[in-house]
Short mmCIF file of N, CA and C in Angstrom, two decimals:
data_model
loop_
_atom_site.label_atom_id
_atom_site.label_comp_id
_atom_site.label_asym_id
_atom_site.label_seq_id
_atom_site.Cartn_x
_atom_site.Cartn_y
_atom_site.Cartn_z
N MET A 1 172.79 88.46 89.07
CA MET A 1 172.15 89.67 89.55
C MET A 1 172.69 89.95 90.95
N ARG A 2 172.92 91.19 91.27
CA ARG A 2 173.49 91.57 92.56
C ARG A 2 172.51 92.44 93.34
N ASP A 3 171.34 91.89 93.62
CA ASP A 3 170.33 92.62 94.38
C ASP A 3 170.70 92.63 95.86
N HIS A 4 170.12 93.57 96.58
CA HIS A 4 170.29 93.62 98.02
C HIS A 4 169.47 92.49 98.65
N VAL A 5 169.95 91.97 99.75
CA VAL A 5 169.27 90.91 100.48
C VAL A 5 168.91 91.48 101.85
N ILE A 6 167.67 91.29 102.24
CA ILE A 6 167.23 91.84 103.53
C ILE A 6 167.82 91.07 104.70
N TYR A 7 167.92 91.78 105.82
CA TYR A 7 168.35 91.16 107.06
C TYR A 7 167.67 91.89 108.20
N GLU A 8 167.49 91.20 109.31
CA GLU A 8 166.75 91.77 110.43
C GLU A 8 167.61 92.02 111.66
N SER A 9 168.89 91.68 111.60
CA SER A 9 169.76 91.89 112.75
C SER A 9 171.21 91.99 112.27
N ARG A 10 172.06 92.48 113.16
CA ARG A 10 173.49 92.54 112.84
C ARG A 10 174.05 91.13 112.66
N LEU A 11 173.51 90.18 113.40
CA LEU A 11 173.96 88.79 113.27
C LEU A 11 173.61 88.24 111.89
N GLU A 12 172.41 88.55 111.40
CA GLU A 12 172.04 88.13 110.04
C GLU A 12 172.93 88.82 109.00
N LEU A 13 173.23 90.09 109.23
CA LEU A 13 174.14 90.78 108.32
C LEU A 13 175.51 90.10 108.30
N SER A 14 175.98 89.67 109.44
CA SER A 14 177.25 88.95 109.50
C SER A 14 177.19 87.68 108.67
N ARG A 15 176.08 86.94 108.78
CA ARG A 15 175.95 85.71 107.99
C ARG A 15 175.96 86.03 106.50
N LEU A 16 175.31 87.12 106.13
CA LEU A 16 175.31 87.52 104.71
C LEU A 16 176.71 87.86 104.23
N LEU A 17 177.51 88.53 105.05
CA LEU A 17 178.89 88.82 104.67
C LEU A 17 179.68 87.54 104.41
N PHE A 18 179.53 86.56 105.30
CA PHE A 18 180.23 85.29 105.13
C PHE A 18 179.74 84.57 103.87
N ALA A 19 178.43 84.63 103.61
CA ALA A 19 177.89 83.99 102.40
C ALA A 19 178.40 84.70 101.15
N ASP A 20 178.45 86.01 101.19
CA ASP A 20 178.94 86.78 100.06
C ASP A 20 180.41 86.49 99.80
N PHE A 21 181.16 86.22 100.85
CA PHE A 21 182.59 85.93 100.74
C PHE A 21 182.85 84.50 100.28
N ASP A 22 181.88 83.63 100.43
CA ASP A 22 182.05 82.21 100.08
C ASP A 22 181.90 82.01 98.57
N PRO A 23 182.95 81.58 97.88
CA PRO A 23 182.87 81.43 96.43
C PRO A 23 181.90 80.35 95.97
N ALA A 24 181.51 79.43 96.86
CA ALA A 24 180.57 78.38 96.48
C ALA A 24 179.13 78.89 96.43
N VAL A 25 178.86 80.02 97.08
CA VAL A 25 177.50 80.56 97.12
C VAL A 25 177.24 81.35 95.84
N ARG A 26 176.23 80.91 95.10
CA ARG A 26 175.87 81.54 93.82
C ARG A 26 174.65 82.46 93.93
N GLY A 27 173.91 82.31 95.00
CA GLY A 27 172.73 83.14 95.20
C GLY A 27 172.25 83.04 96.63
N ILE A 28 171.53 84.07 97.08
CA ILE A 28 171.02 84.13 98.45
C ILE A 28 169.56 84.60 98.38
N VAL A 29 168.69 83.87 99.07
CA VAL A 29 167.29 84.25 99.15
C VAL A 29 166.94 84.43 100.62
N ALA A 30 166.41 85.60 100.97
CA ALA A 30 166.00 85.86 102.35
C ALA A 30 164.60 85.33 102.58
N GLN A 31 164.37 84.78 103.76
CA GLN A 31 163.06 84.25 104.16
C GLN A 31 162.42 83.49 102.99
N PRO A 32 163.06 82.39 102.57
CA PRO A 32 162.71 81.74 101.31
C PRO A 32 161.36 81.03 101.26
N PHE A 33 160.88 80.51 102.38
CA PHE A 33 159.62 79.76 102.35
C PHE A 33 159.11 79.55 103.78
N LEU A 34 157.85 79.14 103.85
CA LEU A 34 157.20 78.83 105.12
C LEU A 34 157.16 77.31 105.27
N LEU A 35 157.64 76.82 106.40
CA LEU A 35 157.53 75.40 106.74
C LEU A 35 156.41 75.24 107.76
N LYS A 36 155.59 74.21 107.59
CA LYS A 36 154.52 73.92 108.55
C LYS A 36 154.57 72.44 108.87
N THR A 37 154.29 72.13 110.13
CA THR A 37 154.20 70.74 110.56
C THR A 37 153.26 70.68 111.75
N VAL A 38 152.88 69.46 112.10
CA VAL A 38 152.09 69.24 113.31
C VAL A 38 152.97 68.44 114.27
N LEU A 39 153.22 69.02 115.42
CA LEU A 39 154.00 68.36 116.47
C LEU A 39 153.17 68.32 117.74
N GLU A 40 153.02 67.14 118.30
CA GLU A 40 152.26 66.97 119.54
C GLU A 40 150.90 67.65 119.46
N GLY A 41 150.26 67.49 118.31
CA GLY A 41 148.92 68.01 118.12
C GLY A 41 148.82 69.50 117.86
N LYS A 42 149.96 70.17 117.74
CA LYS A 42 149.95 71.62 117.50
C LYS A 42 150.58 71.91 116.13
N VAL A 43 149.97 72.86 115.42
CA VAL A 43 150.53 73.29 114.14
C VAL A 43 151.70 74.22 114.43
N ARG A 44 152.84 73.90 113.85
CA ARG A 44 154.05 74.72 114.00
C ARG A 44 154.40 75.32 112.65
N ARG A 45 154.83 76.58 112.69
CA ARG A 45 155.24 77.29 111.48
C ARG A 45 156.64 77.87 111.70
N HIS A 46 157.41 77.89 110.61
CA HIS A 46 158.75 78.48 110.71
C HIS A 46 159.19 78.95 109.33
N ILE A 47 159.74 80.14 109.29
CA ILE A 47 160.34 80.67 108.06
C ILE A 47 161.84 80.78 108.31
N PRO A 48 162.65 79.97 107.62
CA PRO A 48 164.11 80.08 107.78
C PRO A 48 164.59 81.46 107.33
N ASP A 49 165.76 81.83 107.82
CA ASP A 49 166.29 83.16 107.50
C ASP A 49 166.81 83.25 106.06
N TYR A 50 167.55 82.22 105.62
CA TYR A 50 168.16 82.30 104.29
C TYR A 50 168.19 80.96 103.60
N LEU A 51 168.19 81.03 102.29
CA LEU A 51 168.48 79.89 101.43
C LEU A 51 169.70 80.29 100.62
N LEU A 52 170.79 79.53 100.79
CA LEU A 52 172.01 79.78 100.03
C LEU A 52 172.04 78.79 98.88
N LEU A 53 172.14 79.29 97.68
CA LEU A 53 172.23 78.44 96.50
C LEU A 53 173.71 78.22 96.24
N THR A 54 174.15 76.96 96.40
CA THR A 54 175.56 76.64 96.27
C THR A 54 175.78 75.64 95.15
N GLU A 55 177.04 75.42 94.82
CA GLU A 55 177.40 74.48 93.78
C GLU A 55 177.00 73.06 94.16
N GLN A 56 177.10 72.71 95.45
CA GLN A 56 176.83 71.34 95.88
C GLN A 56 175.33 71.09 96.08
N ALA A 57 174.70 71.87 96.93
CA ALA A 57 173.28 71.69 97.26
C ALA A 57 172.79 72.96 97.93
N PRO A 58 171.49 73.21 97.88
CA PRO A 58 170.96 74.35 98.62
C PRO A 58 171.24 74.19 100.11
N VAL A 59 171.48 75.32 100.77
CA VAL A 59 171.72 75.33 102.23
C VAL A 59 170.68 76.25 102.85
N VAL A 60 169.87 75.70 103.74
CA VAL A 60 168.89 76.48 104.48
C VAL A 60 169.55 76.91 105.78
N VAL A 61 169.45 78.21 106.09
CA VAL A 61 170.16 78.78 107.23
C VAL A 61 169.18 79.45 108.19
N ASP A 62 169.32 79.10 109.45
CA ASP A 62 168.66 79.84 110.52
C ASP A 62 169.75 80.54 111.32
N VAL A 63 169.54 81.81 111.59
CA VAL A 63 170.51 82.62 112.34
C VAL A 63 169.92 82.89 113.72
N LYS A 64 170.68 82.55 114.74
CA LYS A 64 170.19 82.74 116.10
C LYS A 64 171.38 82.96 117.02
N PRO A 65 171.29 83.93 117.94
CA PRO A 65 172.38 84.12 118.91
C PRO A 65 172.61 82.84 119.71
N LEU A 66 173.84 82.60 120.03
CA LEU A 66 174.24 81.39 120.74
C LEU A 66 173.46 81.19 122.04
N HIS A 67 173.24 82.27 122.79
CA HIS A 67 172.56 82.14 124.08
C HIS A 67 171.10 81.72 123.95
N ARG A 68 170.51 81.82 122.75
CA ARG A 68 169.10 81.44 122.57
C ARG A 68 168.94 80.01 122.06
N LEU A 69 170.04 79.38 121.65
CA LEU A 69 169.94 78.03 121.08
C LEU A 69 169.50 76.98 122.09
N SER A 70 169.74 77.21 123.36
CA SER A 70 169.39 76.22 124.37
C SER A 70 167.93 76.31 124.80
N LYS A 71 167.21 77.30 124.33
CA LYS A 71 165.79 77.41 124.68
C LYS A 71 165.03 76.26 124.02
N PRO A 72 164.19 75.56 124.77
CA PRO A 72 163.50 74.38 124.23
C PRO A 72 162.70 74.67 122.95
N GLU A 73 161.98 75.78 122.91
CA GLU A 73 161.17 76.10 121.72
C GLU A 73 162.05 76.27 120.48
N VAL A 74 163.19 76.91 120.65
CA VAL A 74 164.13 77.11 119.54
C VAL A 74 164.70 75.76 119.10
N ALA A 75 165.13 74.96 120.07
CA ALA A 75 165.72 73.66 119.76
C ALA A 75 164.72 72.76 119.02
N ILE A 76 163.48 72.73 119.46
CA ILE A 76 162.45 71.91 118.81
C ILE A 76 162.22 72.40 117.39
N THR A 77 162.09 73.71 117.20
CA THR A 77 161.86 74.27 115.87
C THR A 77 163.01 73.94 114.93
N PHE A 78 164.22 74.12 115.39
CA PHE A 78 165.38 73.85 114.52
C PHE A 78 165.54 72.36 114.25
N ASP A 79 165.12 71.52 115.20
CA ASP A 79 165.22 70.08 114.98
C ASP A 79 164.27 69.63 113.86
N TRP A 80 163.00 70.06 113.91
CA TRP A 80 162.10 69.62 112.85
C TRP A 80 162.39 70.33 111.53
N THR A 81 162.94 71.54 111.60
CA THR A 81 163.36 72.21 110.37
C THR A 81 164.50 71.42 109.71
N ARG A 82 165.48 71.02 110.50
CA ARG A 82 166.59 70.21 109.98
C ARG A 82 166.07 68.94 109.31
N GLN A 83 165.16 68.26 109.96
CA GLN A 83 164.62 67.03 109.40
C GLN A 83 163.93 67.28 108.06
N ALA A 84 163.10 68.32 108.00
CA ALA A 84 162.38 68.62 106.76
C ALA A 84 163.33 68.98 105.63
N VAL A 85 164.35 69.77 105.94
CA VAL A 85 165.31 70.22 104.93
C VAL A 85 166.16 69.04 104.44
N GLU A 86 166.67 68.24 105.37
CA GLU A 86 167.54 67.14 104.98
C GLU A 86 166.78 66.04 104.25
N LEU A 87 165.46 65.90 104.49
CA LEU A 87 164.66 64.94 103.72
C LEU A 87 164.63 65.29 102.23
N ARG A 88 164.81 66.57 101.92
CA ARG A 88 164.86 67.01 100.52
C ARG A 88 166.25 66.80 99.91
N GLY A 89 167.21 66.40 100.73
CA GLY A 89 168.57 66.25 100.24
C GLY A 89 169.35 67.55 100.30
N TRP A 90 168.81 68.55 100.99
CA TRP A 90 169.47 69.83 101.15
C TRP A 90 170.26 69.82 102.45
N LYS A 91 171.07 70.86 102.63
CA LYS A 91 171.84 71.03 103.86
C LYS A 91 171.13 72.04 104.75
N TYR A 92 171.39 71.92 106.04
CA TYR A 92 170.81 72.84 107.00
C TYR A 92 171.89 73.29 107.97
N GLU A 93 171.87 74.56 108.31
CA GLU A 93 172.81 75.05 109.31
C GLU A 93 172.13 76.07 110.22
N VAL A 94 172.54 76.03 111.46
CA VAL A 94 172.18 77.06 112.43
C VAL A 94 173.44 77.86 112.63
N TRP A 95 173.34 79.16 112.40
CA TRP A 95 174.52 80.04 112.42
C TRP A 95 174.41 81.01 113.58
N SER A 96 175.47 81.07 114.37
CA SER A 96 175.54 81.99 115.50
C SER A 96 176.76 82.89 115.34
N GLU A 97 177.13 83.53 116.40
CA GLU A 97 178.22 84.51 116.35
C GLU A 97 179.51 83.88 115.80
N PRO A 98 180.09 84.50 114.77
CA PRO A 98 181.35 84.02 114.21
C PRO A 98 182.52 84.53 115.04
N PRO A 99 183.72 83.99 114.82
CA PRO A 99 184.90 84.55 115.49
C PRO A 99 185.03 86.04 115.15
N ALA A 100 185.22 86.86 116.15
CA ALA A 100 185.21 88.33 115.98
C ALA A 100 186.27 88.81 115.00
N VAL A 101 187.47 88.26 115.08
CA VAL A 101 188.56 88.73 114.21
C VAL A 101 188.26 88.37 112.75
N GLU A 102 187.79 87.16 112.52
CA GLU A 102 187.47 86.75 111.15
C GLU A 102 186.36 87.63 110.58
N LEU A 103 185.35 87.91 111.39
CA LEU A 103 184.26 88.80 110.95
C LEU A 103 184.79 90.17 110.58
N GLU A 104 185.64 90.75 111.42
CA GLU A 104 186.18 92.08 111.13
C GLU A 104 187.01 92.08 109.85
N ASN A 105 187.79 91.04 109.63
CA ASN A 105 188.59 90.94 108.40
C ASN A 105 187.69 90.84 107.17
N ILE A 106 186.67 90.03 107.25
CA ILE A 106 185.75 89.88 106.10
C ILE A 106 184.98 91.17 105.88
N ARG A 107 184.56 91.81 106.97
CA ARG A 107 183.86 93.10 106.85
C ARG A 107 184.77 94.13 106.17
N PHE A 108 186.04 94.16 106.55
CA PHE A 108 187.00 95.08 105.94
C PHE A 108 187.17 94.76 104.45
N LEU A 109 187.39 93.50 104.12
CA LEU A 109 187.59 93.12 102.71
C LEU A 109 186.35 93.35 101.87
N ALA A 110 185.18 93.31 102.48
CA ALA A 110 183.94 93.56 101.73
C ALA A 110 183.94 94.95 101.08
N GLY A 111 184.69 95.86 101.65
CA GLY A 111 184.81 97.19 101.05
C GLY A 111 185.55 97.18 99.73
N TYR A 112 186.14 96.06 99.39
CA TYR A 112 186.91 95.93 98.14
C TYR A 112 186.25 94.95 97.18
N ARG A 113 184.96 94.73 97.33
CA ARG A 113 184.26 93.72 96.52
C ARG A 113 183.92 94.19 95.11
N ARG A 114 183.78 95.48 94.89
CA ARG A 114 183.27 95.98 93.60
C ARG A 114 184.36 96.02 92.53
N ASP A 115 184.23 95.15 91.55
CA ASP A 115 185.23 95.00 90.47
C ASP A 115 185.55 96.31 89.77
N TRP A 116 184.54 97.08 89.49
CA TRP A 116 184.70 98.27 88.67
C TRP A 116 185.54 99.37 89.33
N LEU A 117 185.84 99.23 90.61
CA LEU A 117 186.64 100.25 91.30
C LEU A 117 188.15 100.06 91.10
N PHE A 118 188.55 98.96 90.49
CA PHE A 118 189.97 98.63 90.43
C PHE A 118 190.47 98.62 88.99
N SER A 119 191.65 99.14 88.82
CA SER A 119 192.28 99.21 87.51
C SER A 119 192.51 97.80 86.97
N PRO A 120 191.93 97.48 85.82
CA PRO A 120 192.16 96.15 85.22
C PRO A 120 193.65 95.91 84.94
N GLU A 121 194.38 96.98 84.64
CA GLU A 121 195.80 96.84 84.36
C GLU A 121 196.58 96.44 85.63
N ILE A 122 196.25 97.09 86.75
CA ILE A 122 196.92 96.74 88.00
C ILE A 122 196.57 95.31 88.41
N LEU A 123 195.30 94.93 88.27
CA LEU A 123 194.90 93.56 88.60
C LEU A 123 195.65 92.55 87.73
N GLU A 124 195.76 92.85 86.46
CA GLU A 124 196.48 91.95 85.54
C GLU A 124 197.96 91.86 85.90
N ASP A 125 198.56 93.01 86.20
CA ASP A 125 199.97 93.00 86.63
C ASP A 125 200.16 92.19 87.90
N LEU A 126 199.24 92.32 88.84
CA LEU A 126 199.34 91.55 90.09
C LEU A 126 199.19 90.06 89.84
N ARG A 127 198.29 89.70 88.93
CA ARG A 127 198.10 88.28 88.62
C ARG A 127 199.36 87.67 88.00
N GLY A 128 200.16 88.49 87.38
CA GLY A 128 201.41 88.01 86.79
C GLY A 128 202.60 88.09 87.73
N ALA A 129 202.39 88.66 88.90
CA ALA A 129 203.49 88.85 89.86
C ALA A 129 203.68 87.61 90.72
N GLU A 130 204.89 87.45 91.21
CA GLU A 130 205.23 86.35 92.13
C GLU A 130 204.86 86.77 93.55
N LEU A 131 203.63 86.54 93.93
CA LEU A 131 203.17 86.97 95.25
C LEU A 131 203.01 85.82 96.24
N ASP A 132 203.17 84.60 95.78
CA ASP A 132 203.00 83.45 96.66
C ASP A 132 204.09 83.44 97.73
N GLY A 133 203.68 83.52 98.99
CA GLY A 133 204.63 83.52 100.10
C GLY A 133 205.16 84.90 100.45
N VAL A 134 204.64 85.93 99.81
CA VAL A 134 205.09 87.31 100.02
C VAL A 134 204.17 87.98 101.04
N SER A 135 204.72 88.86 101.86
CA SER A 135 203.89 89.58 102.83
C SER A 135 203.05 90.64 102.11
N LEU A 136 201.98 91.03 102.75
CA LEU A 136 201.12 92.08 102.20
C LEU A 136 201.92 93.36 102.00
N ARG A 137 202.81 93.69 102.92
CA ARG A 137 203.65 94.88 102.80
C ARG A 137 204.51 94.81 101.53
N GLN A 138 205.18 93.68 101.32
CA GLN A 138 206.03 93.52 100.14
C GLN A 138 205.20 93.53 98.85
N ALA A 139 204.05 92.88 98.89
CA ALA A 139 203.19 92.81 97.70
C ALA A 139 202.72 94.19 97.28
N ALA A 140 202.40 95.05 98.25
CA ALA A 140 201.93 96.40 97.92
C ALA A 140 202.99 97.22 97.21
N ARG A 141 204.26 96.81 97.35
CA ARG A 141 205.37 97.53 96.71
C ARG A 141 205.90 96.82 95.46
N CYS A 142 205.22 95.78 95.03
CA CYS A 142 205.78 94.95 93.95
C CYS A 142 205.66 95.58 92.57
N LEU A 143 204.77 96.55 92.42
CA LEU A 143 204.62 97.23 91.13
C LEU A 143 205.14 98.65 91.27
N SER A 144 206.42 98.82 91.07
CA SER A 144 207.06 100.11 91.32
C SER A 144 206.54 101.23 90.42
N ASN A 145 205.94 100.87 89.29
CA ASN A 145 205.40 101.86 88.37
C ASN A 145 203.95 102.25 88.69
N ARG A 146 203.41 101.71 89.79
CA ARG A 146 202.02 102.00 90.18
C ARG A 146 202.00 102.55 91.61
N PRO A 147 201.02 103.42 91.93
CA PRO A 147 200.91 103.94 93.30
C PRO A 147 200.66 102.80 94.30
N GLU A 148 201.43 102.79 95.36
CA GLU A 148 201.33 101.73 96.35
C GLU A 148 199.92 101.58 96.91
N SER A 149 199.24 102.70 97.13
CA SER A 149 197.88 102.63 97.69
C SER A 149 196.92 101.92 96.73
N GLN A 150 197.08 102.13 95.43
CA GLN A 150 196.22 101.46 94.45
C GLN A 150 196.55 99.97 94.36
N VAL A 151 197.83 99.65 94.47
CA VAL A 151 198.25 98.25 94.44
C VAL A 151 197.69 97.53 95.68
N ARG A 152 197.82 98.15 96.84
CA ARG A 152 197.31 97.55 98.07
C ARG A 152 195.80 97.33 97.98
N SER A 153 195.10 98.31 97.46
CA SER A 153 193.64 98.16 97.30
C SER A 153 193.31 97.02 96.34
N ALA A 154 194.05 96.91 95.27
CA ALA A 154 193.83 95.81 94.32
C ALA A 154 194.12 94.46 94.96
N ILE A 155 195.12 94.40 95.82
CA ILE A 155 195.42 93.16 96.55
C ILE A 155 194.26 92.82 97.48
N HIS A 156 193.71 93.81 98.14
CA HIS A 156 192.55 93.56 99.00
C HIS A 156 191.37 93.05 98.17
N HIS A 157 191.21 93.57 96.97
CA HIS A 157 190.16 93.07 96.08
C HIS A 157 190.43 91.61 95.72
N LEU A 158 191.66 91.27 95.42
CA LEU A 158 192.00 89.87 95.09
C LEU A 158 191.80 88.96 96.30
N LEU A 159 191.99 89.49 97.51
CA LEU A 159 191.70 88.73 98.72
C LEU A 159 190.19 88.51 98.86
N TRP A 160 189.41 89.56 98.59
CA TRP A 160 187.95 89.41 98.63
C TRP A 160 187.50 88.36 97.61
N MET A 161 188.06 88.41 96.42
CA MET A 161 187.68 87.47 95.36
C MET A 161 188.24 86.08 95.62
N GLN A 162 189.13 85.97 96.59
CA GLN A 162 189.81 84.74 96.96
C GLN A 162 190.68 84.17 95.85
N SER A 163 191.18 85.08 95.01
CA SER A 163 192.27 84.70 94.10
C SER A 163 193.54 84.58 94.92
N LEU A 164 193.68 85.47 95.89
CA LEU A 164 194.73 85.40 96.90
C LEU A 164 194.07 85.06 98.23
N VAL A 165 194.79 84.33 99.09
CA VAL A 165 194.28 84.03 100.43
C VAL A 165 195.35 84.33 101.45
N THR A 166 194.92 84.52 102.67
CA THR A 166 195.80 84.71 103.81
C THR A 166 195.05 84.31 105.06
N ASP A 167 195.71 84.27 106.19
CA ASP A 167 195.10 83.90 107.45
C ASP A 167 194.18 85.02 107.94
N LEU A 168 192.89 84.76 107.94
CA LEU A 168 191.93 85.76 108.39
C LEU A 168 191.53 85.56 109.85
N ASN A 169 192.22 84.66 110.54
CA ASN A 169 191.91 84.40 111.95
C ASN A 169 192.71 85.28 112.90
N ARG A 170 193.50 86.19 112.34
CA ARG A 170 194.19 87.19 113.14
C ARG A 170 194.02 88.52 112.41
N PRO A 171 194.10 89.64 113.11
CA PRO A 171 193.86 90.93 112.47
C PRO A 171 194.75 91.13 111.24
N LEU A 172 194.11 91.48 110.14
CA LEU A 172 194.81 91.67 108.87
C LEU A 172 195.82 92.81 108.98
N GLY A 173 197.04 92.53 108.55
CA GLY A 173 198.08 93.55 108.64
C GLY A 173 199.18 93.32 107.63
N PRO A 174 200.17 94.22 107.59
CA PRO A 174 201.24 94.18 106.59
C PRO A 174 202.07 92.90 106.60
N SER A 175 202.12 92.19 107.73
CA SER A 175 202.94 90.98 107.81
C SER A 175 202.23 89.73 107.32
N HIS A 176 200.97 89.83 107.00
CA HIS A 176 200.23 88.66 106.50
C HIS A 176 200.87 88.14 105.22
N VAL A 177 201.03 86.83 105.16
CA VAL A 177 201.62 86.18 103.99
C VAL A 177 200.50 85.81 103.02
N LEU A 178 200.73 86.10 101.76
CA LEU A 178 199.75 85.84 100.70
C LEU A 178 200.03 84.51 100.02
N ARG A 179 198.98 83.88 99.56
CA ARG A 179 199.09 82.65 98.76
C ARG A 179 198.11 82.75 97.60
N TRP A 180 198.54 82.33 96.43
CA TRP A 180 197.63 82.25 95.28
C TRP A 180 196.77 81.00 95.43
N VAL A 181 195.54 81.08 95.02
CA VAL A 181 194.64 79.91 95.00
C VAL A 181 194.82 79.25 93.65
N ALA A 182 195.04 77.95 93.68
CA ALA A 182 195.25 77.21 92.43
C ALA A 182 193.99 77.10 91.61
#
């Protein structure tokens, strides 16, 4: 099911983009549960931002700007949350600002996520093409019988699907070298 997932900030939206791009993530639940504990005689409550359902184990995610992580109240909350989550055998992560270039590349590729927008014939032709080690510019021209713009869009879709990969740590451009994922 491809339902929308709620978010309360641009930072949470960024985490959702990265989760959506991660092939190991099979499902995402926003504000999945309430955790309660007693610390130093006080009842503490916390609702994590996301639960990522992955192939390995569930991952509980709290999203917080980097500058707020050093606040004692935040650190204490995340510490006992980590303990509670890891006692279940689950993973826990605190997610802050990602590298800006990688975020922009993933945000751009997210525009190519919808399967139904791409010609199955072009996708099939690309899957049969020798694109390993080829630049994005060359790959867009590899199907001479197809419009270059449609081929390029299909390549971006294959990058989103991670059938093809490239270096997303620098701004995506025509010189990027493509690799097939085995």
